[in-house]
Short mmCIF file of C-alpha atoms in Angstrom, two decimals:
data_model
loop_
_atom_site.label_atom_id
_atom_site.label_comp_id
_atom_site.label_asym_id
_atom_site.label_seq_id
_atom_site.Cartn_x
_atom_site.Cartn_y
_atom_site.Cartn_z
CA MET A 1 0.00 0.00 0.00
CA SER A 2 1.42 3.40 -0.97
CA GLN A 3 2.14 5.57 2.06
CA PRO A 4 2.27 9.36 1.59
CA LEU A 5 3.51 9.64 5.17
CA ASP A 6 5.32 7.25 7.46
CA ARG A 7 2.89 5.23 9.58
CA ASP A 8 4.26 6.73 12.80
CA CYS A 9 4.70 10.23 11.41
CA PHE A 10 2.16 11.79 13.74
CA SER A 11 2.78 9.68 16.81
CA GLY A 12 4.14 11.31 19.92
CA SER A 13 4.53 10.19 23.48
CA GLU A 14 4.06 13.67 24.91
CA PRO A 15 0.46 14.83 25.51
CA LEU A 16 1.34 18.28 24.13
CA MET A 17 3.75 18.76 21.25
CA THR A 18 5.41 22.06 20.43
CA LEU A 19 4.69 23.54 17.04
CA GLY A 20 8.38 23.50 16.14
CA ALA A 21 8.71 19.79 16.91
CA ALA A 22 5.54 19.00 14.98
CA LEU A 23 6.66 20.93 11.90
CA ALA A 24 10.14 19.40 12.02
CA LEU A 25 8.67 15.90 12.14
CA LEU A 26 6.25 16.72 9.37
CA CYS A 27 8.89 18.19 7.05
CA ALA A 28 11.26 15.29 7.65
CA ARG A 29 8.73 12.59 6.74
CA ILE A 30 6.50 14.05 4.04
CA ARG A 31 6.88 13.22 0.34
CA PRO A 32 4.99 14.19 -2.83
CA VAL A 33 1.94 12.13 -3.74
CA VAL A 34 0.87 13.88 -6.94
CA GLY A 35 2.03 13.23 -10.49
CA ILE A 36 3.76 15.45 -13.03
CA GLU A 37 2.19 17.25 -15.97
CA ARG A 38 3.73 19.44 -18.65
CA LEU A 39 1.87 22.70 -19.08
CA PRO A 40 2.41 26.03 -20.87
CA LEU A 41 3.79 28.97 -18.93
CA GLU A 42 0.37 30.61 -18.87
CA ALA A 43 -0.82 27.84 -16.53
CA ALA A 44 2.21 27.88 -14.22
CA LEU A 45 1.40 30.70 -11.76
CA GLY A 46 1.40 29.39 -8.20
CA ARG A 47 2.24 25.87 -9.31
CA ILE A 48 5.19 23.81 -8.08
CA LEU A 49 8.03 23.01 -10.46
CA ALA A 50 8.59 19.27 -10.81
CA ALA A 51 12.11 19.28 -12.28
CA ASP A 52 15.11 21.58 -12.49
CA ILE A 53 15.32 23.92 -15.48
CA VAL A 54 18.79 24.37 -16.96
CA ALA A 55 19.54 27.15 -19.43
CA GLY A 56 20.46 25.98 -22.92
CA PHE A 57 21.99 29.30 -23.98
CA ASP A 58 23.27 32.64 -22.68
CA VAL A 59 20.83 35.43 -21.84
CA PRO A 60 21.33 37.94 -23.29
CA GLY A 61 22.83 36.13 -26.25
CA HIS A 62 25.01 39.09 -27.26
CA ASP A 63 26.47 42.27 -25.86
CA ASN A 64 23.84 45.01 -26.12
CA ALA A 65 23.17 48.62 -25.27
CA ALA A 66 21.70 49.44 -21.85
CA VAL A 67 20.57 52.92 -22.96
CA ASP A 68 19.78 54.93 -26.06
CA GLY A 69 22.95 56.60 -27.28
CA TYR A 70 26.06 56.05 -29.37
CA ALA A 71 28.25 52.94 -29.52
CA VAL A 72 31.96 53.76 -29.56
CA TYR A 73 35.35 52.23 -28.94
CA GLY A 74 36.52 53.05 -25.44
CA GLU A 75 40.04 53.58 -26.77
CA ASP A 76 38.78 56.42 -28.98
CA LEU A 77 37.58 58.51 -26.03
CA ASN A 78 39.58 61.57 -24.96
CA PRO A 79 39.98 61.27 -21.18
CA THR A 80 40.61 64.99 -20.66
CA GLY A 81 38.32 66.66 -23.17
CA GLU A 82 35.48 66.22 -25.60
CA THR A 83 35.53 63.49 -28.23
CA ARG A 84 34.10 64.16 -31.68
CA LEU A 85 33.24 61.15 -33.86
CA PRO A 86 31.41 60.78 -37.19
CA ILE A 87 28.13 58.83 -37.03
CA ALA A 88 28.64 55.76 -39.21
CA GLY A 89 25.39 53.84 -38.90
CA ARG A 90 22.37 52.84 -36.85
CA ALA A 91 21.51 49.81 -34.68
CA ALA A 92 18.12 49.11 -33.08
CA ALA A 93 16.76 46.20 -31.04
CA GLY A 94 16.24 43.32 -33.46
CA HIS A 95 18.00 45.25 -36.25
CA PRO A 96 21.80 45.05 -35.82
CA LEU A 97 24.19 47.31 -37.68
CA ALA A 98 24.49 46.18 -41.29
CA GLY A 99 28.24 45.61 -41.41
CA LEU A 100 31.17 46.30 -39.11
CA GLN A 101 32.04 49.43 -37.16
CA ALA A 102 35.42 51.00 -37.85
CA ARG A 103 37.67 52.60 -35.25
CA GLY A 104 37.19 56.35 -34.90
CA THR A 105 33.42 56.21 -35.55
CA ALA A 106 30.19 56.17 -33.58
CA VAL A 107 27.00 54.22 -34.28
CA ARG A 108 23.58 55.46 -33.25
CA ILE A 109 22.25 52.68 -30.98
CA PHE A 110 19.07 52.05 -29.01
CA THR A 111 18.35 50.17 -25.79
CA GLY A 112 18.60 46.41 -26.27
CA ALA A 113 20.30 46.65 -29.66
CA MET A 114 23.21 44.33 -30.36
CA MET A 115 26.59 46.02 -29.98
CA PRO A 116 28.28 46.31 -33.41
CA ALA A 117 31.24 44.13 -34.28
CA GLY A 118 34.60 45.70 -35.05
CA LEU A 119 36.76 45.48 -38.16
CA GLN A 120 39.83 44.25 -36.33
CA ALA A 121 40.35 40.91 -34.62
CA ALA A 122 40.40 42.71 -31.27
CA PRO A 123 37.10 43.34 -29.43
CA GLY A 124 34.79 45.81 -31.12
CA PRO A 125 32.94 48.82 -29.71
CA ASP A 126 32.58 48.41 -25.94
CA THR A 127 31.03 51.64 -24.65
CA VAL A 128 27.74 53.51 -25.09
CA ALA A 129 27.49 57.26 -24.58
CA MET A 130 24.02 58.28 -23.36
CA GLN A 131 22.19 60.47 -25.84
CA GLU A 132 21.26 62.94 -23.07
CA GLU A 133 24.96 63.64 -22.46
CA CYS A 134 25.89 64.12 -26.11
CA ARG A 135 25.23 66.75 -28.77
CA ILE A 136 25.07 66.40 -32.55
CA GLU A 137 26.97 68.75 -34.85
CA GLU A 138 26.94 68.31 -38.64
CA GLY A 139 26.87 64.52 -38.75
CA THR A 140 29.16 64.01 -35.77
CA VAL A 141 28.47 63.26 -32.14
CA VAL A 142 30.29 65.21 -29.45
CA ILE A 143 30.88 63.17 -26.28
CA PRO A 144 31.90 64.99 -23.06
CA ALA A 145 34.99 64.03 -21.11
CA GLY A 146 34.71 61.52 -18.30
CA LEU A 147 32.86 58.65 -19.97
CA GLU A 148 34.39 55.45 -18.61
CA ARG A 149 35.21 52.59 -20.94
CA GLY A 150 32.58 49.83 -20.86
CA ARG A 151 29.79 52.04 -19.52
CA ASN A 152 26.15 51.41 -20.51
CA ARG A 153 26.88 48.04 -22.12
CA ARG A 154 25.22 44.80 -21.11
CA ARG A 155 27.45 41.79 -21.56
CA ARG A 156 26.44 38.50 -23.11
CA GLY A 157 25.27 36.04 -20.46
CA GLU A 158 25.27 38.55 -17.60
CA ASP A 159 21.76 37.39 -16.63
CA ILE A 160 21.90 33.66 -17.47
CA ARG A 161 24.83 31.48 -18.50
CA ALA A 162 24.30 28.39 -20.65
CA GLY A 163 24.35 25.24 -18.50
CA ARG A 164 23.31 27.06 -15.32
CA LYS A 165 20.37 25.77 -13.24
CA ILE A 166 18.01 28.72 -13.22
CA LEU A 167 14.98 27.15 -11.50
CA GLU A 168 14.93 24.31 -8.98
CA ALA A 169 12.43 21.50 -8.54
CA GLY A 170 10.14 22.27 -5.63
CA GLN A 171 9.94 26.01 -6.28
CA ARG A 172 6.50 27.55 -6.21
CA LEU A 173 6.39 29.74 -9.27
CA ARG A 174 5.78 33.47 -9.05
CA PRO A 175 5.52 35.80 -12.05
CA GLN A 176 9.29 36.45 -11.95
CA GLU A 177 10.14 32.72 -12.14
CA ILE A 178 7.73 32.31 -15.04
CA GLY A 179 9.43 35.23 -16.79
CA LEU A 180 12.84 33.66 -16.20
CA ALA A 181 11.67 30.40 -17.77
CA ALA A 182 10.38 32.35 -20.75
CA ALA A 183 13.70 34.21 -21.11
CA ALA A 184 15.41 30.80 -21.23
CA GLY A 185 13.12 29.74 -24.08
CA GLN A 186 10.92 27.35 -22.07
CA ALA A 187 7.35 27.44 -23.42
CA VAL A 188 6.19 24.28 -21.62
CA ILE A 189 7.51 23.19 -18.22
CA PRO A 190 7.02 20.19 -15.87
CA LEU A 191 4.71 20.96 -12.94
CA ARG A 192 3.34 18.97 -10.04
CA ALA A 193 -0.34 18.18 -10.43
CA ARG A 194 -2.74 19.84 -8.04
CA LEU A 195 -3.43 18.00 -4.80
CA ARG A 196 -7.02 16.71 -4.79
CA VAL A 197 -8.48 17.67 -1.42
CA ALA A 198 -11.91 16.55 -0.16
CA LEU A 199 -13.34 19.26 2.08
CA PHE A 200 -16.34 18.78 4.32
CA SER A 201 -18.09 20.00 7.44
CA THR A 202 -20.13 17.98 9.92
CA GLY A 203 -22.91 19.06 12.19
CA ASP A 204 -26.69 19.27 12.26
CA GLU A 205 -26.34 22.85 13.50
CA LEU A 206 -24.82 24.00 10.19
CA ALA A 207 -26.71 25.55 7.29
CA GLU A 208 -25.48 26.68 3.90
CA PRO A 209 -25.18 30.43 3.33
CA GLY A 210 -28.40 31.64 1.76
CA GLN A 211 -30.53 29.15 3.62
CA PRO A 212 -32.80 30.32 6.47
CA LEU A 213 -31.54 29.62 9.96
CA GLY A 214 -33.54 27.51 12.34
CA ALA A 215 -33.33 27.47 16.11
CA GLY A 216 -29.75 26.83 17.24
CA THR A 217 -28.27 26.80 13.71
CA ILE A 218 -25.50 28.85 12.16
CA HIS A 219 -24.21 29.29 8.63
CA ASP A 220 -21.19 27.17 7.70
CA SER A 221 -18.32 29.63 7.21
CA ASN A 222 -15.33 27.37 7.88
CA ARG A 223 -15.82 25.34 4.71
CA TYR A 224 -15.71 28.50 2.62
CA VAL A 225 -12.68 29.88 4.47
CA LEU A 226 -10.79 26.61 4.14
CA GLY A 227 -11.86 26.11 0.52
CA ALA A 228 -10.47 29.52 -0.36
CA LEU A 229 -7.23 28.82 1.51
CA LEU A 230 -6.84 25.47 -0.24
CA ARG A 231 -7.29 27.01 -3.68
CA GLN A 232 -4.87 29.76 -2.73
CA SER A 233 -2.34 27.06 -1.84
CA GLY A 234 -2.77 25.50 -5.28
CA ALA A 235 -4.98 22.53 -4.38
CA ALA A 236 -8.02 21.27 -6.30
CA VAL A 237 -10.99 21.22 -3.92
CA GLY A 238 -13.73 18.62 -3.91
CA ASP A 239 -16.55 20.03 -1.76
CA LEU A 240 -18.44 17.28 0.10
CA GLY A 241 -20.74 19.83 1.71
CA ILE A 242 -22.17 19.42 5.20
CA LEU A 243 -22.40 15.89 6.59
CA PRO A 244 -25.16 15.11 9.10
CA ASP A 245 -24.39 13.96 12.62
CA ARG A 246 -24.85 10.28 11.77
CA PRO A 247 -21.96 7.84 12.09
CA ASP A 248 -22.95 5.83 9.00
CA ALA A 249 -23.19 8.96 6.81
CA VAL A 250 -19.80 10.23 7.97
CA ARG A 251 -18.13 6.85 7.48
CA LEU A 252 -19.57 6.42 3.98
CA ALA A 253 -18.56 9.93 2.92
CA LEU A 254 -14.97 9.43 4.09
CA GLN A 255 -14.78 6.04 2.42
CA VAL A 256 -15.99 7.40 -0.92
CA ALA A 257 -13.81 10.53 -0.74
CA ALA A 258 -10.68 8.48 -0.03
CA ARG A 259 -11.05 6.67 -3.36
CA ASP A 260 -10.31 9.67 -5.56
CA HIS A 261 -8.74 12.33 -3.33
CA ASP A 262 -5.20 12.78 -2.04
CA LEU A 263 -6.17 14.43 1.27
CA LEU A 264 -9.29 14.83 3.43
CA LEU A 265 -9.77 18.06 5.40
CA THR A 266 -12.42 19.14 7.88
CA SER A 267 -12.89 21.47 10.83
CA GLY A 268 -14.41 20.30 14.11
CA GLY A 269 -15.81 16.86 14.87
CA VAL A 270 -12.68 15.06 16.06
CA SER A 271 -12.91 15.59 19.81
CA SER A 272 -14.18 13.00 22.28
CA GLY A 273 -17.80 14.11 22.53
CA GLU A 274 -20.75 11.88 21.78
CA GLU A 275 -21.50 13.83 18.59
CA ASP A 276 -17.89 13.80 17.28
CA HIS A 277 -18.45 11.03 14.73
CA VAL A 278 -15.47 11.83 12.52
CA LYS A 279 -12.99 10.44 15.00
CA ALA A 280 -14.88 7.16 15.37
CA ALA A 281 -15.16 6.81 11.60
CA LEU A 282 -11.44 7.36 11.14
CA LEU A 283 -10.52 4.85 13.80
CA SER A 284 -12.72 2.25 12.10
CA MET A 285 -11.14 2.89 8.68
CA GLY A 286 -7.51 3.68 9.43
CA ARG A 287 -5.51 5.55 12.01
CA LEU A 288 -5.89 8.81 13.86
CA HIS A 289 -2.82 10.37 15.44
CA VAL A 290 -3.97 13.37 17.43
CA TRP A 291 -1.54 16.23 17.89
CA ARG A 292 -2.50 18.16 20.99
CA LEU A 293 -0.35 21.12 20.14
CA ALA A 294 0.92 23.61 22.70
CA ILE A 295 -0.50 26.57 20.78
CA LYS A 296 -3.22 29.20 21.16
CA PRO A 297 -5.58 29.29 19.38
CA GLY A 298 -5.93 25.83 17.92
CA ARG A 299 -4.72 23.17 20.35
CA PRO A 300 -6.98 20.35 19.02
CA VAL A 301 -5.44 19.46 15.65
CA ALA A 302 -5.91 15.91 14.36
CA LEU A 303 -3.83 14.22 11.70
CA GLY A 304 -4.37 10.68 10.56
CA GLN A 305 -4.72 8.35 7.60
CA ILE A 306 -7.59 6.44 6.04
CA ASP A 307 -6.78 3.11 4.44
CA ALA A 308 -8.03 3.01 0.87
CA ALA A 309 -7.70 0.13 -1.59
CA ASP A 310 -4.04 0.66 -2.50
CA ARG A 311 -2.86 3.59 -0.42
CA ALA A 312 -3.23 5.52 2.82
CA VAL A 313 -4.94 8.88 2.40
CA PRO A 314 -3.92 11.64 4.86
CA PHE A 315 -6.58 13.32 6.97
CA ILE A 316 -6.42 16.71 8.71
CA GLY A 317 -8.97 17.74 11.29
CA LEU A 318 -8.80 21.40 12.29
CA PRO A 319 -10.52 23.12 15.22
CA GLY A 320 -14.11 24.25 14.77
CA ASN A 321 -13.73 27.89 15.78
CA PRO A 322 -13.04 29.95 12.64
CA VAL A 323 -9.94 31.82 13.86
CA ALA A 324 -8.40 28.61 15.21
CA ALA A 325 -9.23 26.86 11.93
CA MET A 326 -7.46 29.57 9.94
CA VAL A 327 -4.41 29.72 12.21
CA THR A 328 -3.89 25.96 12.22
CA TYR A 329 -4.45 25.77 8.47
CA LEU A 330 -1.77 28.37 7.83
CA ARG A 331 0.77 26.91 10.27
CA ILE A 332 0.04 23.15 10.02
CA ALA A 333 -2.16 22.21 7.06
CA ARG A 334 -0.53 24.54 4.53
CA PRO A 335 3.00 23.08 4.96
CA LEU A 336 1.56 19.56 4.70
CA ILE A 337 -0.40 20.41 1.54
CA LEU A 338 2.57 22.10 -0.14
CA GLY A 339 4.83 19.19 0.83
CA LEU A 340 2.42 16.65 -0.62
CA MET A 341 2.64 18.64 -3.88
CA GLY A 342 6.45 18.54 -3.86
CA ALA A 343 7.26 22.03 -2.57
CA LYS A 344 10.54 22.49 -0.71
CA ASP A 345 10.06 25.85 1.03
CA LEU A 346 7.28 25.16 3.51
CA GLU A 347 7.81 27.86 6.14
CA PRO A 348 6.12 31.25 5.75
CA VAL A 349 8.08 34.49 5.46
CA ARG A 350 8.36 36.33 8.76
CA TYR A 351 9.50 39.82 9.73
CA ARG A 352 11.02 40.82 13.07
CA LEU A 353 9.40 44.04 14.31
CA PRO A 354 8.96 45.83 17.66
CA ALA A 355 5.68 45.48 19.54
CA ALA A 356 3.44 48.47 20.22
CA PHE A 357 1.66 46.68 23.07
CA ALA A 358 2.17 44.86 26.36
CA LEU A 359 1.08 41.26 27.01
CA ARG A 360 1.42 38.43 29.51
CA LYS A 361 1.14 34.78 28.45
CA LYS A 362 1.70 31.24 29.70
CA ARG A 363 5.10 29.63 29.37
CA ASP A 364 5.55 26.58 27.08
CA ARG A 365 2.78 27.65 24.73
CA ARG A 366 3.17 29.38 21.38
CA GLU A 367 0.57 32.04 20.82
CA PHE A 368 -0.71 33.72 17.68
CA LEU A 369 -2.16 37.19 17.85
CA ARG A 370 -4.06 38.88 15.08
CA GLY A 371 -2.21 42.05 14.15
CA TRP A 372 -0.91 44.55 11.66
CA VAL A 373 2.00 46.95 11.12
CA GLU A 374 1.44 50.56 12.07
CA THR A 375 3.72 53.55 11.50
CA ASP A 376 4.20 56.07 14.30
CA GLY A 377 4.75 59.81 13.97
CA ASN A 378 8.51 59.30 13.53
CA GLY A 379 8.07 56.88 10.64
CA ARG A 380 8.96 53.81 12.71
CA GLN A 381 7.04 50.60 12.12
CA ARG A 382 5.56 48.70 15.04
CA LEU A 383 3.28 45.72 15.54
CA GLN A 384 -0.22 46.38 16.82
CA ARG A 385 -2.60 43.66 17.98
CA PHE A 386 -6.32 43.03 17.87
CA GLU A 387 -7.44 43.26 21.48
CA GLN A 388 -10.13 40.57 21.41
CA GLU A 389 -8.55 37.11 21.67
CA SER A 390 -11.62 34.91 21.15
CA SER A 391 -11.08 32.34 18.41
CA ALA A 392 -14.73 32.61 17.39
CA ILE A 393 -14.47 36.21 16.13
CA LEU A 394 -13.85 35.95 12.39
CA THR A 395 -13.97 39.74 11.97
CA SER A 396 -10.63 39.87 13.81
CA MET A 397 -9.02 38.09 10.86
CA THR A 398 -10.45 40.60 8.39
CA ALA A 399 -9.11 43.47 10.50
CA ALA A 400 -5.65 41.91 10.75
CA ALA A 401 -2.90 41.85 8.12
CA GLY A 402 -1.15 38.83 9.57
CA LEU A 403 -0.24 36.79 12.63
CA ILE A 404 2.05 37.87 15.45
CA GLU A 405 3.86 34.76 16.66
CA ILE A 406 5.10 34.63 20.26
CA ALA A 407 7.48 31.83 21.22
CA GLU A 408 6.94 29.28 23.99
CA ASP A 409 9.61 30.66 26.34
CA VAL A 410 8.20 34.21 26.32
CA THR A 411 5.93 35.02 29.27
CA GLU A 412 5.75 38.80 28.97
CA VAL A 413 5.87 41.25 26.08
CA ALA A 414 6.71 44.91 26.60
CA PRO A 415 6.44 47.72 24.04
CA GLY A 416 9.56 47.67 21.88
CA ASP A 417 10.20 43.93 22.22
CA LEU A 418 10.92 42.28 18.87
CA LEU A 419 8.32 39.75 17.69
CA ASP A 420 7.77 37.70 14.54
CA PHE A 421 5.11 38.95 12.12
CA LEU A 422 3.75 36.58 9.46
CA PRO A 423 1.78 38.53 6.82
CA PHE A 424 -1.23 36.81 5.34
CA ALA A 425 0.00 37.97 1.91
CA GLU A 426 3.11 35.79 2.32
CA MET A 427 1.14 32.64 3.23
CA ARG A 428 -0.52 31.85 -0.07
#
């Protein structure tokens, strides 16, 4: 049976595991479970590269002008006074000089145009005088003193050298990586397929948005939050909707979803209550390794595996409160999802900034505050927090720009203390 994760990957003898230990274990054991497909560059944004890309040629493929101006031989320049040279031709991008450039002449050249070749065996023109610094007099260009040899010329291969690895397998492609692949002549590239994730909610108290609410019911928001986060991470989402609080319905839904999905994800329903049927279903169909993480919010995070016909399908159960569900998705589920798709860089970008607030917290627990960066009257940036700490207040996540992460050994924060800030924009 194919195992996307080691059988004991999520086991731990300690009742509470630190986030750092959990992530280290996760990153050490995870491996890709999705295949490879070759797609055009237009379909590559946010996808994970499946193989290294090596340049087959230099970029640029020739010396060229960095500015509009006049191509000259550096040896022809007068170091102490003006230099006057006849204009012997014209070179534009895609339209090189027709012929060779003789010593003692200048060629009108435009940005990106190939530098002319010289008549002699020695290197040809090597310098470009900016047009703004020159003047034209009766078919000659007058260049002021002080132009250094080699200025305003881009050299062949200064961006990419033939044979160099320009993109590495496991990179998640941004617009700049896609542009680099295009510059290297790659029209179609190998990408990891999207992870197929089955997403569902459980609970008779849940109603779909748009439906009227009955007594004691609420609209299901977590499934929409998590669905959006999954798509943002590059996964393909299969929405199973809301499952009723019936053990047989939950078990059947998980069994069917495991046949054609790579991961199952839910929020709530994996505690030890009488109505938490997801946990019982998982135990009857595979394994559930519960991580009781030493974090706030989001201590109840469940990871396990469901045994399908020929493989074990990972399962992630996130807390039911919306803020806790988002926090644990970003810090636990997102690295797992990216790793299952072959990504190498699983940790979010963080910035170290001074706090604008005071706080006391428990030792041996990592805490996540909802916050943003503010600028004071002196132009200094500081971290400000959302005062309400309840993990049920989803509006706090819309007010925040990211998470403020406070380490386990910190028990008190004073204004000016440096803390880690994880912007939401960097956790896509």
